[in-house]
PDB file of C-alpha atoms in Angstrom:
ATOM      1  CA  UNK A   1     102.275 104.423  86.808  1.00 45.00           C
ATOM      2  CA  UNK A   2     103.860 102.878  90.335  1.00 51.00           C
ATOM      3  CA  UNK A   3     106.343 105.180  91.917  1.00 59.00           C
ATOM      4  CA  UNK A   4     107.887 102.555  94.406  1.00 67.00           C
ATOM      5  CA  UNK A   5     109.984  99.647  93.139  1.00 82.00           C
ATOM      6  CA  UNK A   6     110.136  96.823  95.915  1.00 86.00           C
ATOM      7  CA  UNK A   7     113.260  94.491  95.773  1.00 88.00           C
ATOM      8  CA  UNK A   8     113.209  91.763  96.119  1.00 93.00           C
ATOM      9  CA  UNK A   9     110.079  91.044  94.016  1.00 93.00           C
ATOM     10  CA  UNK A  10     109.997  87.182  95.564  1.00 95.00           C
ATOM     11  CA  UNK A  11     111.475  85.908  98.749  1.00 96.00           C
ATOM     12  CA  UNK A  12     111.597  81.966 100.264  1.00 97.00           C
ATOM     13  CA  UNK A  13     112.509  81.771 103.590  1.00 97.00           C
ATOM     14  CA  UNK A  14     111.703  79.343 106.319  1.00 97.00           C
ATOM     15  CA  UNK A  15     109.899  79.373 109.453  1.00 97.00           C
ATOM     16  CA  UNK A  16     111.703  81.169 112.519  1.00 97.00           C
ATOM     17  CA  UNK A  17     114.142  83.387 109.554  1.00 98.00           C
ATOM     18  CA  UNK A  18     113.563  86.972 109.506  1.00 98.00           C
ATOM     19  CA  UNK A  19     112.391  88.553 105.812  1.00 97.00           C
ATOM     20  CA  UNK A  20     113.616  92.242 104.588  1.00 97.00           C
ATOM     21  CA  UNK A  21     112.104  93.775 101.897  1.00 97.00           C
ATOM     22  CA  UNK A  22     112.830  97.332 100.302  1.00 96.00           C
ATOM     23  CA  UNK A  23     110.552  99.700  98.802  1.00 95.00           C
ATOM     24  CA  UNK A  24     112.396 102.540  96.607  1.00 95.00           C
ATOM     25  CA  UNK A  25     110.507 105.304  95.598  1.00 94.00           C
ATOM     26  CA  UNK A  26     110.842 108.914  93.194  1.00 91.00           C
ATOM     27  CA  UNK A  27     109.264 111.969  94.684  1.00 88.00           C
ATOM     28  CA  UNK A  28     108.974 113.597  98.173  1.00 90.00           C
ATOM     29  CA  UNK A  29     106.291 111.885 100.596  1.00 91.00           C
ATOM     30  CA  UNK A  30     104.010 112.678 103.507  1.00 90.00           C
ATOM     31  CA  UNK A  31     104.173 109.319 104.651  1.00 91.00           C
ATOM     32  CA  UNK A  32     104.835 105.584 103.355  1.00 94.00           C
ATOM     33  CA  UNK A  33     102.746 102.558 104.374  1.00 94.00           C
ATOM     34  CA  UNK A  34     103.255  98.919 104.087  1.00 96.00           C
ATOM     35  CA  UNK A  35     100.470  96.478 103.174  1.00 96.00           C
ATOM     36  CA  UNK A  36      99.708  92.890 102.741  1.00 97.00           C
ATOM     37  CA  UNK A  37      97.770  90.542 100.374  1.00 96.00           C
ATOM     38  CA  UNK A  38      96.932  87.132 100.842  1.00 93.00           C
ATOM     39  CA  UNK A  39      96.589  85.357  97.146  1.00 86.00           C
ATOM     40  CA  UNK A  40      93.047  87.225  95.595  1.00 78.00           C
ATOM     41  CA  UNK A  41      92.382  89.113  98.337  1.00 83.00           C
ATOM     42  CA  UNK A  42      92.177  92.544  99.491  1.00 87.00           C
ATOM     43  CA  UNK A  43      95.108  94.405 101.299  1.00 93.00           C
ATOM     44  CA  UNK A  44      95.184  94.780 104.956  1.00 94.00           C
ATOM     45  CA  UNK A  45      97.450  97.982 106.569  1.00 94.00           C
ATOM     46  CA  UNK A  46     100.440  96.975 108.387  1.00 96.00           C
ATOM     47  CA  UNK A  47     102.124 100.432 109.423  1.00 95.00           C
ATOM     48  CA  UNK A  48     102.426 103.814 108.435  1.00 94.00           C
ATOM     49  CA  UNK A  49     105.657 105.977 109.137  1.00 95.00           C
ATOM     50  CA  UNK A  50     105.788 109.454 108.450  1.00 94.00           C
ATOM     51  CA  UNK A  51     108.484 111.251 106.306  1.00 94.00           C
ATOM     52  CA  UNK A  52     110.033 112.944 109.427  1.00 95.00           C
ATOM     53  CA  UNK A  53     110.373 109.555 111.141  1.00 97.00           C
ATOM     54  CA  UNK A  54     113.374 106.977 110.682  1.00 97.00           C
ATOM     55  CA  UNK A  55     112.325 103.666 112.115  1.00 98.00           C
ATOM     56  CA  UNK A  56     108.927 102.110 113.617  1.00 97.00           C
ATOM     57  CA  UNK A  57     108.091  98.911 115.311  1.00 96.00           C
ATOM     58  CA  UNK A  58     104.667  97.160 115.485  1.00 95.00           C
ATOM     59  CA  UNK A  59     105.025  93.410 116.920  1.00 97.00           C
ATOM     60  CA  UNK A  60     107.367  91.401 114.791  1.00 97.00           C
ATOM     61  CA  UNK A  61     107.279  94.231 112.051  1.00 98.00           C
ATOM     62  CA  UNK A  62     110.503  96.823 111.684  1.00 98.00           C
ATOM     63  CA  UNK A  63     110.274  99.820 109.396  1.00 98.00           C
ATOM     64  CA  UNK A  64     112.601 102.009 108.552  1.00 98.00           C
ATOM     65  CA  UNK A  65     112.381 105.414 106.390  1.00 98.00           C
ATOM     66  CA  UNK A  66     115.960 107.178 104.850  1.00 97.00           C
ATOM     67  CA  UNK A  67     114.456 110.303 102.434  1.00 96.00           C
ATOM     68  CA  UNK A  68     117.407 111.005 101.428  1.00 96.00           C
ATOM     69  CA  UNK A  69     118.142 107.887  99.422  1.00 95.00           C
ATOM     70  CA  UNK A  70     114.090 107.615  99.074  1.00 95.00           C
ATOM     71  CA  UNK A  71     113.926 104.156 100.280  1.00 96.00           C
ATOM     72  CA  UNK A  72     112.481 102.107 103.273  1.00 97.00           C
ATOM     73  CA  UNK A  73     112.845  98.613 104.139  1.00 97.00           C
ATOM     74  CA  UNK A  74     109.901  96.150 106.397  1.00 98.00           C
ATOM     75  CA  UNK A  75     111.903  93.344 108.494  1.00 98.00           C
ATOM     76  CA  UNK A  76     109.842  90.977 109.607  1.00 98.00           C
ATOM     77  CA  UNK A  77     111.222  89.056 112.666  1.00 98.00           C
ATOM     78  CA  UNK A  78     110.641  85.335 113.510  1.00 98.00           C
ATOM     79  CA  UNK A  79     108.623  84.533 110.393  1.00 97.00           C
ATOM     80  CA  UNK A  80     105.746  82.069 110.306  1.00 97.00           C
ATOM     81  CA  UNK A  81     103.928  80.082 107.642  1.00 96.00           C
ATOM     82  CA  UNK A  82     100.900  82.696 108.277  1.00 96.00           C
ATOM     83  CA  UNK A  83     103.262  85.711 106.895  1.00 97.00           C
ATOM     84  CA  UNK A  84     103.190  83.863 103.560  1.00 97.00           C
ATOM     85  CA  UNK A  85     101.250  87.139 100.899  1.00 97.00           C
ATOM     86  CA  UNK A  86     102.457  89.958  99.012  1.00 96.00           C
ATOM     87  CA  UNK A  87     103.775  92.771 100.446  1.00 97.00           C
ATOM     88  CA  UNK A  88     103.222  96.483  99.045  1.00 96.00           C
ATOM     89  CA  UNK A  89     104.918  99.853 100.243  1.00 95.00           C
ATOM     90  CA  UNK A  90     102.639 102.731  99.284  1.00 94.00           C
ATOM     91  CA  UNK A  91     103.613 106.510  99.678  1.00 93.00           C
ATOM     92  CA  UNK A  92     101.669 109.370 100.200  1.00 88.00           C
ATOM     93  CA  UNK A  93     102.729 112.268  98.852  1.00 79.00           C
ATOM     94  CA  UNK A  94      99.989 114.732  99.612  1.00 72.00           C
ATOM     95  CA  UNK A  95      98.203 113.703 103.040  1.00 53.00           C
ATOM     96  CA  UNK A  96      95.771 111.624 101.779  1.00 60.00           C
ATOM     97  CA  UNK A  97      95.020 112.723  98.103  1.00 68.00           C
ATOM     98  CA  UNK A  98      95.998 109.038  96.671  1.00 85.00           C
ATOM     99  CA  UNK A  99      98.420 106.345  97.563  1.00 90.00           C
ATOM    100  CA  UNK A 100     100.545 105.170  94.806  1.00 91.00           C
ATOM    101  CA  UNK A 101     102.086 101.549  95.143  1.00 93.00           C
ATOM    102  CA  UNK A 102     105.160  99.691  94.254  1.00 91.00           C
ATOM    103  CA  UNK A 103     104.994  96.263  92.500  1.00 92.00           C
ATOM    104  CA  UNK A 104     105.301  94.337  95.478  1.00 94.00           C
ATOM    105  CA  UNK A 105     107.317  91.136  97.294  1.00 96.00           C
ATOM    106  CA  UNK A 106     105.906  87.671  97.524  1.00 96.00           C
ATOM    107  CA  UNK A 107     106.798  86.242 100.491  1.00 97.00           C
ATOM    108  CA  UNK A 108     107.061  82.333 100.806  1.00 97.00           C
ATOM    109  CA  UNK A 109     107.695  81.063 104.259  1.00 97.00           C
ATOM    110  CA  UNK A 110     108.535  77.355 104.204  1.00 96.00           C
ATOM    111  CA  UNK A 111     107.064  75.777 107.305  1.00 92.00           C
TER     112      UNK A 111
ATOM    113  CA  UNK B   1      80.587  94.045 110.012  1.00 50.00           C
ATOM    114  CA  UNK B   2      82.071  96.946 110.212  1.00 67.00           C
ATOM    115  CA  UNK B   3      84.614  96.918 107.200  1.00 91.00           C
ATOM    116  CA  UNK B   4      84.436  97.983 103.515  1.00 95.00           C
ATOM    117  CA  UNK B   5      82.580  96.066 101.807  1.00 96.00           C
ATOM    118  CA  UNK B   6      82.438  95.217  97.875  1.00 97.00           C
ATOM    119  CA  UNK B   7      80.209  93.779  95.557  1.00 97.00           C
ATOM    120  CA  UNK B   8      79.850  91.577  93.772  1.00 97.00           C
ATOM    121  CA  UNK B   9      83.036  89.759  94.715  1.00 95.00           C
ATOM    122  CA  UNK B  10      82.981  88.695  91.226  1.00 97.00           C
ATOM    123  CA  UNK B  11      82.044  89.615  87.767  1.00 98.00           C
ATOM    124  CA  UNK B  12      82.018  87.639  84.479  1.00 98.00           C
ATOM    125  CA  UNK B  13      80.998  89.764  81.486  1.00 98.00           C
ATOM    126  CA  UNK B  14      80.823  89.738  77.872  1.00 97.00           C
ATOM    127  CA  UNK B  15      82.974  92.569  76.022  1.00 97.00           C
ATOM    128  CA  UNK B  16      80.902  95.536  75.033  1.00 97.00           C
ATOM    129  CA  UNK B  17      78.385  94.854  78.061  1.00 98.00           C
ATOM    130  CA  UNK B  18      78.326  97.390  80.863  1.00 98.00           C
ATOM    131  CA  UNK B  19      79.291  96.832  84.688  1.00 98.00           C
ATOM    132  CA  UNK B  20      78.619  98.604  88.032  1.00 98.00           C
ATOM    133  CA  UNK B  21      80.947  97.869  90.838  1.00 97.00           C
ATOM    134  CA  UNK B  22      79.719  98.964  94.838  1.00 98.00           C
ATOM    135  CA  UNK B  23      81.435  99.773  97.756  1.00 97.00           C
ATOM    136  CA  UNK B  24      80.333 100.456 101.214  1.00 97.00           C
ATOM    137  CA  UNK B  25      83.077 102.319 103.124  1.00 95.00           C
ATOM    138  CA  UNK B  26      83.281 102.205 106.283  1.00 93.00           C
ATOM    139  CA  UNK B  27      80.860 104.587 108.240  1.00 89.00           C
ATOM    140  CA  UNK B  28      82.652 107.102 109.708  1.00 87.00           C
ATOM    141  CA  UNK B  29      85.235 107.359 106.883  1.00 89.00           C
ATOM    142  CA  UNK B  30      84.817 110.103 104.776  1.00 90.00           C
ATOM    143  CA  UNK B  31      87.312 109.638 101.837  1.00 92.00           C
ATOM    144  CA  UNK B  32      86.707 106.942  99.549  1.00 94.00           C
ATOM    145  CA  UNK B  33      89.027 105.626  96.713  1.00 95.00           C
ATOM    146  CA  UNK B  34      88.946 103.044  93.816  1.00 96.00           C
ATOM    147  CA  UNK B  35      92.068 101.438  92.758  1.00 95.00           C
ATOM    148  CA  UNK B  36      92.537  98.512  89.913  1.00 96.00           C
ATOM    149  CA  UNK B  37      94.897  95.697  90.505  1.00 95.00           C
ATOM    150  CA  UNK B  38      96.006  93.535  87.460  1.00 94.00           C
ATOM    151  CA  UNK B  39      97.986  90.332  87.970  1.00 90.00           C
ATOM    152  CA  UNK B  40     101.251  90.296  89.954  1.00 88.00           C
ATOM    153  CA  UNK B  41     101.099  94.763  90.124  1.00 91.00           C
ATOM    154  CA  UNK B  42     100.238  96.951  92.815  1.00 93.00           C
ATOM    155  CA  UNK B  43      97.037  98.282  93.060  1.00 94.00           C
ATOM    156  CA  UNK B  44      96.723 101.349  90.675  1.00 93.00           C
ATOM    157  CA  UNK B  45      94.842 104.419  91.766  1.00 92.00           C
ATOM    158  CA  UNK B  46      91.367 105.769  89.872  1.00 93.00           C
ATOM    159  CA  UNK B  47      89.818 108.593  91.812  1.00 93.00           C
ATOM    160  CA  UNK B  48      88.478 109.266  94.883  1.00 92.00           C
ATOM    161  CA  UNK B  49      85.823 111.465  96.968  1.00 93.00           C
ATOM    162  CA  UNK B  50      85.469 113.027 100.011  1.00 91.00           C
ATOM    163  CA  UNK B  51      82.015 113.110 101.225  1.00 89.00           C
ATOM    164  CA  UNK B  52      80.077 113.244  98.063  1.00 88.00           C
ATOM    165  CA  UNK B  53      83.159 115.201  96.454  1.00 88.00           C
ATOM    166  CA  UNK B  54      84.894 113.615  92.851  1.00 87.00           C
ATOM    167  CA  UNK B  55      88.452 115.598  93.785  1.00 86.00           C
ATOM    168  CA  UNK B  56      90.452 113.541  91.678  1.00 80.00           C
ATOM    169  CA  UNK B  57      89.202 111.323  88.484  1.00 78.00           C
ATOM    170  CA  UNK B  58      91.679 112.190  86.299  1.00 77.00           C
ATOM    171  CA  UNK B  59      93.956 109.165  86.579  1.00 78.00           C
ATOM    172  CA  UNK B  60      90.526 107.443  85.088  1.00 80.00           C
ATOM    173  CA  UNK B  61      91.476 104.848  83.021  1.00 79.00           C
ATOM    174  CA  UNK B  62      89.393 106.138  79.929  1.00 87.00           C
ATOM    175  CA  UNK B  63      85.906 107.948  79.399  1.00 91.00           C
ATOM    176  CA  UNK B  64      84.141 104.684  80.009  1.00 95.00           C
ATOM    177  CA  UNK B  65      84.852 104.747  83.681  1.00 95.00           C
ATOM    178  CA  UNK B  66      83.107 106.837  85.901  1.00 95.00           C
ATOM    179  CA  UNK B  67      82.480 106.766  89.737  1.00 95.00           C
ATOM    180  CA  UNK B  68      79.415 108.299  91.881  1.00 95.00           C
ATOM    181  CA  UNK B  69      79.471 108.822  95.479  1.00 94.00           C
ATOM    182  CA  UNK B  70      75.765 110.258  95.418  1.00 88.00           C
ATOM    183  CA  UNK B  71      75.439 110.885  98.993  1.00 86.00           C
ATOM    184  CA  UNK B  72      78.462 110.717 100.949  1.00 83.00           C
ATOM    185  CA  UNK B  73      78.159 107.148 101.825  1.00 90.00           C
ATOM    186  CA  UNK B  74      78.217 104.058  99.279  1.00 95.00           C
ATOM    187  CA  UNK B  75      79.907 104.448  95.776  1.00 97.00           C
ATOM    188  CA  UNK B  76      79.773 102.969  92.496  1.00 97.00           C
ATOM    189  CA  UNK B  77      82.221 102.454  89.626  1.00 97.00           C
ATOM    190  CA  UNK B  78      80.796 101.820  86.442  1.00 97.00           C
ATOM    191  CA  UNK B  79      82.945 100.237  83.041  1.00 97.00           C
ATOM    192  CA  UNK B  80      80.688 101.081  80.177  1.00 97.00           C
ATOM    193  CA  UNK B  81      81.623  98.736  76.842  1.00 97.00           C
ATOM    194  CA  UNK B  82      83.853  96.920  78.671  1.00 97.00           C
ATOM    195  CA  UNK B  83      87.009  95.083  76.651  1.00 96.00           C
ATOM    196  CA  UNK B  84      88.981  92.358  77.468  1.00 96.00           C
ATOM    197  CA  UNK B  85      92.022  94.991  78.764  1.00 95.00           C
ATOM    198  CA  UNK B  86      89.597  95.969  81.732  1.00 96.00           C
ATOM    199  CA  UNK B  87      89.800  92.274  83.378  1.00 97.00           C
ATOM    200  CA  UNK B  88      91.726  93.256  86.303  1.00 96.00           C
ATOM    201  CA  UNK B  89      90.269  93.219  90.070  1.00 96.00           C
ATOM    202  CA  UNK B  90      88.732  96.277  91.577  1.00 97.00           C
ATOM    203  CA  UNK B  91      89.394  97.494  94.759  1.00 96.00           C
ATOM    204  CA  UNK B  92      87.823 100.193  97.038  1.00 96.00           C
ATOM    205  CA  UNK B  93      89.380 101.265 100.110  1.00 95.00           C
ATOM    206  CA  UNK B  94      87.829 104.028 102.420  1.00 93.00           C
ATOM    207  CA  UNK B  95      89.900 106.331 105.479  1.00 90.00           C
ATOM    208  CA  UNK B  96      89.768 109.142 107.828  1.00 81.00           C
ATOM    209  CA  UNK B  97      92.780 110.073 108.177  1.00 77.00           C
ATOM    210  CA  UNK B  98      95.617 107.943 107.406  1.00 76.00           C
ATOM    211  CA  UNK B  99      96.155 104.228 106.510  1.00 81.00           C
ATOM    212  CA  UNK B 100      93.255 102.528 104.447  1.00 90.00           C
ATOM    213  CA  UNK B 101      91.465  99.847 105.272  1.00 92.00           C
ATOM    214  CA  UNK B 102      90.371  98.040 101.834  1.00 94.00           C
ATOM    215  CA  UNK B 103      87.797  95.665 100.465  1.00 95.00           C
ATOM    216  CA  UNK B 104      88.054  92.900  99.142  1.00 94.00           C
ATOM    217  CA  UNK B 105      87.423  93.541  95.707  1.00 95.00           C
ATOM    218  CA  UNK B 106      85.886  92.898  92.709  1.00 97.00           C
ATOM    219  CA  UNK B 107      87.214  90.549  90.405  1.00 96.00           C
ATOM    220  CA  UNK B 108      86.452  91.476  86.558  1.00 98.00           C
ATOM    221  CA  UNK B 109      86.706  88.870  83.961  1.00 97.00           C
ATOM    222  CA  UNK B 110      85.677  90.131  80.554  1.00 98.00           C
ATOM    223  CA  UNK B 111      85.105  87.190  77.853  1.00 97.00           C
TER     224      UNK B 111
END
């Protein structure tokens, strides 16, 4: 079963717009990562922020954490054609026992 | 190359036949995990070792799944009698700490 329920599950933007996507999840974490998929491929780690942490930045990529509502989001700033893949928030809930994933956003970014 | 690597990157097979899956994790990563991904989910977690160390199989989807990690380096997941259900892709992911880094996957397709 996924714990995490991302929203929205697709998202069309174009080039140069900035993309948010939410991850919801059910139970208490360690930590909660964001990945990506390009189409039939494996999934490549974007960030990681820990459950005592509210925000992160890596490059164009925002996260932010709330516990109490159980939900983070991933902005992504300044989108290009290249961001164009699925993204999946994963969470941790025992320091590195298994991650469990939500269903995931495809991103479309119109060039 | 120094990421995880999985083969074969894909796998036609007739129902009922049996299938081995390898991984090589990265070297210096010590836990290793097998996930399956069907179409347009998340990846959904199988088991996992550290070292040579099965510490969780139990979200195995049935008794014909089963996963070695004979010496603490390469693993194997083998679908015995495979049905048409099991078509999905197959991915390993290895860390040492925190944040995965994945393979590519297998990609099952059971005729």
């Amino acid at each position: 079963s996924q714990q995490g329920e991302e929203d929205p599950q697709a998202l069309s933007i174009q080039e140069g717009e900035n993309a948010t996507m939410n991850c919801s999840y059910k139970t208490s974490i360690n930590n909660l990562q964001w990945y990506r998929q390009n189409s039939g491929r494996g999934l490549v780690h974007l960030i990681l922020i820990r459950s005592n942490e509210r925000e992160k930045h890596s490059g164009r990529l925002r996260v932010t954490l709330d516990t109490s509502k159980k939900s983070s989001s991933l902005l992504i700033t300044a989108s290009r054609a290249a961001d164009t893949a699925s993204y999946f928030c994963a969470t941790d809930g025992n320091a590195g026992n298994m991650l469990t994933f939500g269903g995931g956003t495809r991103l479309m970014v119109k060039p | 190359d120094t990421g995880v690597s999985q083969n074969p990157r894909h796998k036609i097979t007739k129902r009922g036949q049996n299938v081995t899956f390898r991984c090589d994790p990265i070297s210096e990563h010590n836990r290793l995990y097998w996930y399956r991904q069907t179409l347009g989910q998340g990846p959904e977690f199988l088991t996992y070792f550290q070292n040579e160390a099965q510490l969780e199989k139990s979200r195995l989807l049935s008794d014909r799944f089963s996963a070695e990690r004979p010496k603490g380096s390469f693993s194997t997941l083998e679908i015995q009698r495979t049905e048409q259900g099991d078509s999905a892709m197959y991915l390993c992911a290895s860390t040492w700490t925190e944040g995965y880094t994945f393979g590519s996957g297998t990609r099952l397709t059971v005729v």
